[in-house]
Short mmCIF file of C-alpha atoms in Angstrom, two decimals:
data_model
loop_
_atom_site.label_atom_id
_atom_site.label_comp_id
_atom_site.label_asym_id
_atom_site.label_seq_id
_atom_site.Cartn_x
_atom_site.Cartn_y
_atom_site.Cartn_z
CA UNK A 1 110.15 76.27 106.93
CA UNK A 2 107.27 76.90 109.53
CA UNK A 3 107.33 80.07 110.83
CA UNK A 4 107.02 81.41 114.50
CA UNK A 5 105.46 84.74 115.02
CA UNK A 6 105.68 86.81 118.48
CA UNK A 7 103.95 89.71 119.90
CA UNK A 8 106.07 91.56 122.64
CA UNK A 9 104.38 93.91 125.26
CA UNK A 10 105.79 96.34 127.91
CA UNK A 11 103.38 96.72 130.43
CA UNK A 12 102.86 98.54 133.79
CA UNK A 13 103.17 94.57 135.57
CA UNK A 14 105.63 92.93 133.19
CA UNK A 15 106.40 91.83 130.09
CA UNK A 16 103.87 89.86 127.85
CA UNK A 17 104.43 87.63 124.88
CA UNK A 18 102.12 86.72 122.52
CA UNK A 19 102.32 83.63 119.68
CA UNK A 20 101.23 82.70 116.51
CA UNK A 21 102.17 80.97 113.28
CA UNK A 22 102.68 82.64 110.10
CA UNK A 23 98.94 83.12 109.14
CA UNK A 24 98.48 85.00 112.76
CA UNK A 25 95.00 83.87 113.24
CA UNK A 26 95.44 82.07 116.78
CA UNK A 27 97.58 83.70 119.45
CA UNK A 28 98.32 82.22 122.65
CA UNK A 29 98.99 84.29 125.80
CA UNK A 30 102.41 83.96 128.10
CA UNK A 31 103.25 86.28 130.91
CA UNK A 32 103.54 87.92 132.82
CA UNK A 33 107.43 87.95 133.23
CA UNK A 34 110.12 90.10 134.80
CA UNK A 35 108.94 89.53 137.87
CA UNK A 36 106.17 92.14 137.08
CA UNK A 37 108.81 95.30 136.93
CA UNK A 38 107.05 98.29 135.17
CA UNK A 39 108.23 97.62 131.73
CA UNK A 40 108.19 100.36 129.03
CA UNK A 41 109.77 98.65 125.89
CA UNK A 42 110.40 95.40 125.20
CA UNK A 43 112.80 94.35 121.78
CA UNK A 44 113.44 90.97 120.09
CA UNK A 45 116.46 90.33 117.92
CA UNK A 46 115.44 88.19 114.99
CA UNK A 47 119.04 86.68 114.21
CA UNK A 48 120.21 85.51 117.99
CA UNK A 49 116.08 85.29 119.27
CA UNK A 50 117.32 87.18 122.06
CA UNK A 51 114.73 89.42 123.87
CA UNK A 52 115.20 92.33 125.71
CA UNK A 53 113.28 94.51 127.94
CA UNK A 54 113.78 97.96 129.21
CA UNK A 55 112.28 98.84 132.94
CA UNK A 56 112.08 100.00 136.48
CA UNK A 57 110.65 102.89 138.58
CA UNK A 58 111.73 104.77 141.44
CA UNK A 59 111.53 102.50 144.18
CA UNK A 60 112.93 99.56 141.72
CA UNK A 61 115.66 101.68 139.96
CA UNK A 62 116.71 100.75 136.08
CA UNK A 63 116.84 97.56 134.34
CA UNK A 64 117.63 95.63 131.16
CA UNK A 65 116.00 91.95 131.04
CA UNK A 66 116.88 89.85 129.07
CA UNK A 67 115.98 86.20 127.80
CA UNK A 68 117.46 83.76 125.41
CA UNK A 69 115.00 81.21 125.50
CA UNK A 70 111.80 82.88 123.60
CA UNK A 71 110.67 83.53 127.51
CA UNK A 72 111.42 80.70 129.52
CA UNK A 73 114.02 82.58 131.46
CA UNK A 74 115.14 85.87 132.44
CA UNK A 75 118.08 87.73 133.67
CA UNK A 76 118.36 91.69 134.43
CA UNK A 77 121.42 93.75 134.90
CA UNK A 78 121.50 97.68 136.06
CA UNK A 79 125.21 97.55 136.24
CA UNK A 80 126.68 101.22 134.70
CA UNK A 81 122.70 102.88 134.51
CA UNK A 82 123.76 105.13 136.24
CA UNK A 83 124.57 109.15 135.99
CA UNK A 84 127.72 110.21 138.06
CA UNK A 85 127.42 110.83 141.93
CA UNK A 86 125.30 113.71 142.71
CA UNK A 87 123.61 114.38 139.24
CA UNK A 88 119.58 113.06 139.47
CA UNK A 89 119.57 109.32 139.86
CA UNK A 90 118.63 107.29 136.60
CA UNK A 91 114.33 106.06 137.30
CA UNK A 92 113.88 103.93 134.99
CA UNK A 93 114.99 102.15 131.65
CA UNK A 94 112.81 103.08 128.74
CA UNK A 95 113.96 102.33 125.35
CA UNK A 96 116.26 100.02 123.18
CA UNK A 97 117.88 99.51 120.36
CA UNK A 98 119.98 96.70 119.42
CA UNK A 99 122.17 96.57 116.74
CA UNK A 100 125.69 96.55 115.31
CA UNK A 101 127.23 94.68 117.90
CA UNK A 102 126.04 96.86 120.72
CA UNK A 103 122.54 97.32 123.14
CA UNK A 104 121.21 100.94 123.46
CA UNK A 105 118.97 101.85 126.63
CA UNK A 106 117.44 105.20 126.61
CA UNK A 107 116.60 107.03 130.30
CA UNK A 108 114.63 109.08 132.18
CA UNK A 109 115.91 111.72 133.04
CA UNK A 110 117.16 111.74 129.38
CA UNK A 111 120.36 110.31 128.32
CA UNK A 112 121.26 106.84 126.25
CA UNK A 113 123.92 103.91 127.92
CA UNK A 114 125.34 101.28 125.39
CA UNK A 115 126.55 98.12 125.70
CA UNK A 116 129.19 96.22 124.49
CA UNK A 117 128.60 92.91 126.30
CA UNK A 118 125.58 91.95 125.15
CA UNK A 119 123.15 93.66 128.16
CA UNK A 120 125.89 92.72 131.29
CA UNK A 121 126.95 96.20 131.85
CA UNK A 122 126.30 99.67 130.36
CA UNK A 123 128.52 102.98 129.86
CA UNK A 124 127.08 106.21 129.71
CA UNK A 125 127.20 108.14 125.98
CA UNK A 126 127.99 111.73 127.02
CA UNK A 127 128.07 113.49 123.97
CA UNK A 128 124.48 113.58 125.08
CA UNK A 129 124.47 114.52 128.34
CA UNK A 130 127.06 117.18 127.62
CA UNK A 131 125.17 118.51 125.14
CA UNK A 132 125.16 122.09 125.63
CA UNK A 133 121.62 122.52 125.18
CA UNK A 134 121.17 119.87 128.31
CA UNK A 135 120.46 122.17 131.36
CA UNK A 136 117.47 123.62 129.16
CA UNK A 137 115.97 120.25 128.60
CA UNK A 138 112.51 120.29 130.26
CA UNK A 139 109.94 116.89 131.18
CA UNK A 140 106.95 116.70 129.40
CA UNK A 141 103.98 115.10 130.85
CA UNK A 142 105.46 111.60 131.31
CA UNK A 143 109.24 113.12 132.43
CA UNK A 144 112.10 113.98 130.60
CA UNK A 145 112.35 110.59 128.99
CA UNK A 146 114.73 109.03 125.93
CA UNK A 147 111.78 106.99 124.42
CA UNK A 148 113.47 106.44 121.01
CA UNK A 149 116.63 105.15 119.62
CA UNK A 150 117.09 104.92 115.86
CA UNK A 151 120.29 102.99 114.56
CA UNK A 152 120.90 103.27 111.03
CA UNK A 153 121.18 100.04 109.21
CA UNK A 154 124.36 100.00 107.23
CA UNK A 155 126.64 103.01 109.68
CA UNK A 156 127.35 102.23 113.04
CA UNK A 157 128.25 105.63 113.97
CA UNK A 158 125.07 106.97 113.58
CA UNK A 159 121.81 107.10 115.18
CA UNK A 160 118.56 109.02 116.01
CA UNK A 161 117.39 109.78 120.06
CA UNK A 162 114.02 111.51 120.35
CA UNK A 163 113.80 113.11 123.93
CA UNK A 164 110.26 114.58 125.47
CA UNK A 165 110.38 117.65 125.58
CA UNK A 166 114.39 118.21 124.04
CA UNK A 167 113.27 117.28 120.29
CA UNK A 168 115.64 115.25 118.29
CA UNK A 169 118.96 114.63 118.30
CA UNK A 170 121.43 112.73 115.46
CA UNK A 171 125.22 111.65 116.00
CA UNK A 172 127.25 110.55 113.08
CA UNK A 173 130.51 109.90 115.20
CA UNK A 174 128.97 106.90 117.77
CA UNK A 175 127.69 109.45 120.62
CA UNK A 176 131.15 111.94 120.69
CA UNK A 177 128.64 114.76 119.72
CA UNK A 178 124.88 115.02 118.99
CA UNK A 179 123.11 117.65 116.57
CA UNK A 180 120.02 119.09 116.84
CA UNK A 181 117.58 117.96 114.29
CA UNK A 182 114.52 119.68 115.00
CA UNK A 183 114.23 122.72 111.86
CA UNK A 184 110.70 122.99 110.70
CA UNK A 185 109.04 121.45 114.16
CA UNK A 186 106.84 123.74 115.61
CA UNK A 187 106.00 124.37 119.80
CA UNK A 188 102.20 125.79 119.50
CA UNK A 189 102.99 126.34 123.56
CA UNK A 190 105.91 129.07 123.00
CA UNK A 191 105.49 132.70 122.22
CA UNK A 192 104.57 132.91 118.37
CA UNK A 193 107.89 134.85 117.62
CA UNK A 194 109.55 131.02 119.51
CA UNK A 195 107.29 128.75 117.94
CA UNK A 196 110.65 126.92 115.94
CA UNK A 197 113.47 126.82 118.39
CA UNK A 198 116.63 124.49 117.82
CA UNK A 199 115.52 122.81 120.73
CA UNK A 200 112.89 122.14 123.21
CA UNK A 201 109.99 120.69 121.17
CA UNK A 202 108.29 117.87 121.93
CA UNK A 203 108.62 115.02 120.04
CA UNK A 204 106.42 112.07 120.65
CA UNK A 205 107.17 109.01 118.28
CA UNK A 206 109.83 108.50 115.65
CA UNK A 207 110.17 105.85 113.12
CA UNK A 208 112.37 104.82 110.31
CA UNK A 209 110.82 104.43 106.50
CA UNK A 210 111.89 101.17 105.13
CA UNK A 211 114.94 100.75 102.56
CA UNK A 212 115.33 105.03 103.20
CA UNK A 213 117.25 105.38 106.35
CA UNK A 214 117.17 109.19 105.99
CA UNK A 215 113.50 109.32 105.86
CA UNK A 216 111.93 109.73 108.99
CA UNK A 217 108.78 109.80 110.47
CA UNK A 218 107.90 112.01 113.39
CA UNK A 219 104.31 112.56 115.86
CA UNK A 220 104.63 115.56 118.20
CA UNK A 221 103.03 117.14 120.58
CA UNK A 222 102.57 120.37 118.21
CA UNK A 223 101.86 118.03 114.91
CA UNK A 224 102.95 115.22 112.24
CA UNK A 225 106.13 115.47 110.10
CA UNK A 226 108.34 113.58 107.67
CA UNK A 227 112.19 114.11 107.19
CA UNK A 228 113.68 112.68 104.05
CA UNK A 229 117.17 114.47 104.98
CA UNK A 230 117.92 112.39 108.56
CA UNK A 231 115.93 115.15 110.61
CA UNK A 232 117.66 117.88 108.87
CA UNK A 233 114.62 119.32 107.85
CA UNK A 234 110.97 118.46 108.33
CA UNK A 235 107.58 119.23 106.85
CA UNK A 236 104.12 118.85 108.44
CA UNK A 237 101.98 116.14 107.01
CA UNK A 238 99.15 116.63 109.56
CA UNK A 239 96.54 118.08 106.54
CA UNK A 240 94.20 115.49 106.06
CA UNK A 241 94.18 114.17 109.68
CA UNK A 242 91.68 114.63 112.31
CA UNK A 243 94.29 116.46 115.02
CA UNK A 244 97.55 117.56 115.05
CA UNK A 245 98.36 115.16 118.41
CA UNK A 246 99.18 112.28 118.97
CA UNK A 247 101.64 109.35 120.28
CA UNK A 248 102.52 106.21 118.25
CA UNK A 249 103.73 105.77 113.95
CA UNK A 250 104.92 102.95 112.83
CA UNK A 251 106.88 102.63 109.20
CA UNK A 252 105.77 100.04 106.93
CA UNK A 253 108.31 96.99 106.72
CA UNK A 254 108.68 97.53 103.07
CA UNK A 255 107.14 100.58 101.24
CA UNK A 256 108.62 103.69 102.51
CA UNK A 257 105.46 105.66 101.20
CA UNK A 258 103.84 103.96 103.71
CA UNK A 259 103.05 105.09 107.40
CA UNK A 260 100.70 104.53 110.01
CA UNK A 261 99.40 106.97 112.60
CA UNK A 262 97.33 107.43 116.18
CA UNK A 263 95.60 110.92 116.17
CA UNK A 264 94.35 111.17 119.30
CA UNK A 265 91.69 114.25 119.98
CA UNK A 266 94.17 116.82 121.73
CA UNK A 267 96.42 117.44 124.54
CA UNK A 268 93.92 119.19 126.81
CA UNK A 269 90.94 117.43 125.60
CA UNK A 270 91.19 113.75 126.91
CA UNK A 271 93.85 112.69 125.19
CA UNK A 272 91.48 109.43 123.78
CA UNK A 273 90.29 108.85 120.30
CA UNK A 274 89.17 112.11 118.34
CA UNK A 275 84.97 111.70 119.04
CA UNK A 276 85.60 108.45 120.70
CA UNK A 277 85.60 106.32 117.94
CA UNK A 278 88.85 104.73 117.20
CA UNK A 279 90.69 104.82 113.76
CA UNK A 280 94.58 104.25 112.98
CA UNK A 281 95.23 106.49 110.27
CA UNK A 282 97.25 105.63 107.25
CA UNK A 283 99.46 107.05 104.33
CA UNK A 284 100.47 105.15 101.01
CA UNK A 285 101.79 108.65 100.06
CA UNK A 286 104.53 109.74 102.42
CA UNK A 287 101.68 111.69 104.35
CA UNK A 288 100.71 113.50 101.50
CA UNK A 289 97.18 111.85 101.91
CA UNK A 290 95.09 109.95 104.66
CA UNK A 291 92.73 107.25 105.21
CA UNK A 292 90.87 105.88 107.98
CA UNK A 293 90.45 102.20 109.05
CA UNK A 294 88.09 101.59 111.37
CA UNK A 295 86.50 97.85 110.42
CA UNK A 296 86.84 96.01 113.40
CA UNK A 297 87.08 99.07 116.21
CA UNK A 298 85.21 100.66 118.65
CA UNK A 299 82.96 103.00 117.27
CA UNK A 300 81.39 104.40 120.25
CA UNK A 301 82.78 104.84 123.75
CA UNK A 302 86.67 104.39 122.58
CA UNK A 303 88.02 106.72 125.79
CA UNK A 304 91.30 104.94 125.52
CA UNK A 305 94.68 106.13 124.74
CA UNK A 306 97.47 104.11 122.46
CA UNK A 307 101.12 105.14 124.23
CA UNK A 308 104.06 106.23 122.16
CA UNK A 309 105.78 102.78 121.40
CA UNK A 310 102.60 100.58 121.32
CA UNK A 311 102.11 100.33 118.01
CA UNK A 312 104.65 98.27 115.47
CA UNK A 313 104.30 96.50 112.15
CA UNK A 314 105.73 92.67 111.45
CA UNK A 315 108.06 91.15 108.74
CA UNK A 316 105.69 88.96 106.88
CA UNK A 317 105.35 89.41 103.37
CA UNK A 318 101.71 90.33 103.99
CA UNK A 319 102.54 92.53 107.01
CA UNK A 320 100.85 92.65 110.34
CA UNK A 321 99.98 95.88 112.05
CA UNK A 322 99.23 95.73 115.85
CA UNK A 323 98.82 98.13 119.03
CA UNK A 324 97.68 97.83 122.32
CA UNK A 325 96.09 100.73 124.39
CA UNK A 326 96.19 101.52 128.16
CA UNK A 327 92.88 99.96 129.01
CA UNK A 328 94.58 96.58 128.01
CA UNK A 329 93.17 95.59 124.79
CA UNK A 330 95.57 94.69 121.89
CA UNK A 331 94.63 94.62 118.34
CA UNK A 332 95.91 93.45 114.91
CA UNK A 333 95.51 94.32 111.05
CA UNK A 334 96.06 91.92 108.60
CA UNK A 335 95.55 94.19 105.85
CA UNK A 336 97.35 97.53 106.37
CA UNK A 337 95.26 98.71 108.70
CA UNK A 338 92.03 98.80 106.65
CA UNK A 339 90.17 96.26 109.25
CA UNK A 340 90.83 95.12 112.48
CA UNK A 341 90.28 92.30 115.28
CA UNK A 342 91.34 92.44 118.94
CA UNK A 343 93.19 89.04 120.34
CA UNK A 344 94.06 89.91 123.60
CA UNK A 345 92.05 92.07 125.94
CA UNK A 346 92.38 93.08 130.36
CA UNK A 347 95.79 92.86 130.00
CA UNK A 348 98.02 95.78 132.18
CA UNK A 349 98.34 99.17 130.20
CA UNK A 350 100.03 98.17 127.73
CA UNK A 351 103.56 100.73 127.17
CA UNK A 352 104.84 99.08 124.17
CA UNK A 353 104.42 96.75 121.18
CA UNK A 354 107.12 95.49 119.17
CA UNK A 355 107.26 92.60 116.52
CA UNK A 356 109.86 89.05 116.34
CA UNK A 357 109.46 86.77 113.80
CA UNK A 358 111.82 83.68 113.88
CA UNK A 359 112.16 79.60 112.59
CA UNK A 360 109.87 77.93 114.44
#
C-alpha cells in the first residue's frame, strides 16, 4: 500500500504542511492555512487523518483548527477556552494532545481544556488550576505557558502537563488532582539551599520513550533529565553534552534507549547553537552517552534557535527525524540524526513540528 507522509508546522503566520511518499526524498509545500493565526502546535491523528492546530494571541484570543481533509479545509472553535469571569483571560492555545476519545489544549496562562466532542467545545480541567501550588506559578521568558501534554497509551486517566516555569505535573484520576513530579530537577536561578523545590522549575520539552510509558524525557532550563518512574524521580543526563540548555527532545518511535536533543549555547548567551555551528545531539543509551551529527548543517554562522516543540521523529520503519528553527529553515534526517538535508527554507518561525503518516 503506497504510503503518504506529512510534515506539520506551527508557525508565527499559519499552519504549514509538508508532503512526501514513503522514501521522503521530494516534499512539496502547502500553506499557509488558518487564515495565518499565530499557530504554536499543530497535531495529526493517524487513524481518523484529522489535523488539529492549537493558536491565537491577544488581539485574536484562543483557538483549535481543525481539518478533515489532509488541509483542504478548516474550521476553528474557542467555545469553553476560557477561565471564569474575572481570572486573566486565556491568550492563546498552545498545545495538544489527542487521544482516548478526547482533545487536550494546553494555555497560556497555564491550565489544560479537554474535549469530548471532537474540538466543538472545551471544559476547563481544574484539578490544575486549583492546584494549590497555582498562585506561585511564575512565566518564564515566553509566559506562563502549558506547552506539553503527555497521554499515556493504554490509561486514560493519566497524563503528563509540563508548565514554564511550574515544572511538571502527573494526574492518574483524568485531571481531579495533579502531583508534582519535579524531585531531582534543579533551578541554578534559586538560592543554593532552593535549588530542588517541589515546584517552580522550568521545564522546557518533555517526551515519551517508546513502548516505556513511564520513561520520560525532559530539557530544562537548569539541564537534561530522564525519568523511568513517570516523573517520580529524575536524573541529569546532561554529561557528555555541550550545555546544560536547551528547548526541543524528541523520543525515538521505537527504541526507548534512544533520544534526540537541541543544546543550545545558554540562556544569557544568545540562546543559538553552542559556537554557532549546529548539531542535534543524540543518545542510543538512555543519555548515558552522546554523539553529534552535524553532516548536512551549518557549520559556521548557525545564530538560529530550534523552539520547544519543533523537533519530532516519524513512524517509518527507517525513521525520519526533522526540526525547523525560527529563521524558517526546516530540516530532515534519514538516518538518526547522523546527516542532514534542509527541504524547506524562508518559511515563518517555525513553533512546532510534528509527524502524520497515513494510506495514501
Amino acid at each position: 500500500m503506497a504510503t503518504k507522509t506529512l510534515l506539520l508546522l506551527g508557525t508565527r503566520k499559519g499552519a504549514f504542511l509538508l508532503e512526501s511518499d514513503a522514501e521522503r526524498r521530494d516534499w512539496t509545500v502547502r500553506g499557509p492555512f488558518c487564515e495565518m493565526w499565530p499557530i504554536n502546535h499543530v497535531l495529526g491523528d493517524a487513524e481518523t487523518g484529522t489535523i488539529w492546530a492549537a493558536g491565537g494571541n491577544e488581539w485574536f484570543g484562543p483557538a483549535i483548527w481543525k481539518s478533515s481533509d489532509l488541509g483542504r479545509s478548516w474550521s476553528h472553535s474557542s467555545r469553553g477556552l476560557a477561565y471564569p469571569e474575572g481570572s486573566t483571560p486565556v491568550k492563546s492555545a498552545w498545545s495538544l494532545a489527542v487521544g482516548h476519545g478526547r482533545v487536550y489544549a494546553g494555555v497560556e496562562p497555564a491550565g489544560v481544556f479537554a474535549s469530548a466532542d471532537g474540538g466543538e467545545s472545551f471544559a476547563e480541567v481544574k484539578g490544575l488550576s486549583e492546584h494549590p501550588s497555582r498562585p506561585y506559578w511564575m512565566p518564564g521568558g515566553g509566559g506562563l505557558i502549558l506547552h506539553h501534554v503527555l497521554l499515556h497509551p493504554d490509561d486514560p486517566e493519566r497524563y503528563w502537563v509540563a508548565i514554564s516555569s511550574a515544572g511538571v505535573f502527573e494526574t492518574r484520576d483524568g485531571g481531579i488532582s495533579f502531583t508534582p513530579r519535579n524531585r531531582g530537577v534543579r533551578c541554578d536561578y534559586m538560592p543554593e539551599d532552593q535549588r530542588y523545590p517541589e515546584t517552580g522549575q522550568c521545564v522546557h520539552s518533555i517526551v515519551m520513550a517508546a513502548g516505556r510509558p513511564d520513561r520520560l524525557y525532559q530539557q530544562n532550563h537548569c539541564g537534561m533529565y530522564r525519568s523511568d518512574d513517570g516523573g517520580e524521580n529524575w536524573v541529569s543526563i546532561e554529561q557528555g553534552l555541550p550545555s546544560s540548555f536547551g528547548f526541543p527532545a524528541a523520543a525515538h518511535p521505537s527504541d526507548p534507549d534512544r533520544v534526540f536533543l537541541i543544546p543550545l549555547n545558554g540562556d544569557i548567551a544568545g540562546r543559538f547553537m553552542p559556537d554557532a555551528r549546529a548539531a542535534v545531539w543524540r543518545s542510543a543509551d538512555a543519555g548515558r552517552t552522546w554523539a553529534d551529527g552535524r553532516t548536512g548543517l551549518p557549520q559556521e554562522g548557525a545564530y538560529f534557535n530550534v523552539l520547544r516543540q519543533a523537533m519530532a521523529t516519524d513512524r517509518h520503519d527507517r525513521p525520519g527525524l526533522y526540526f525547523g528553527t525560527n529563521s524558517g529553515s526546516l530540516y530532515a534526517s534519514l538516518d538518526e540524526g547522523a546527516s542532514w538535508s534542509r527541504i524547506a527554507e524562508n518559511l515563518p518561525v517555525i513553533a512546532s513540528v510534528e509527524t502524520m503518516v497515513i494510506a495514501a
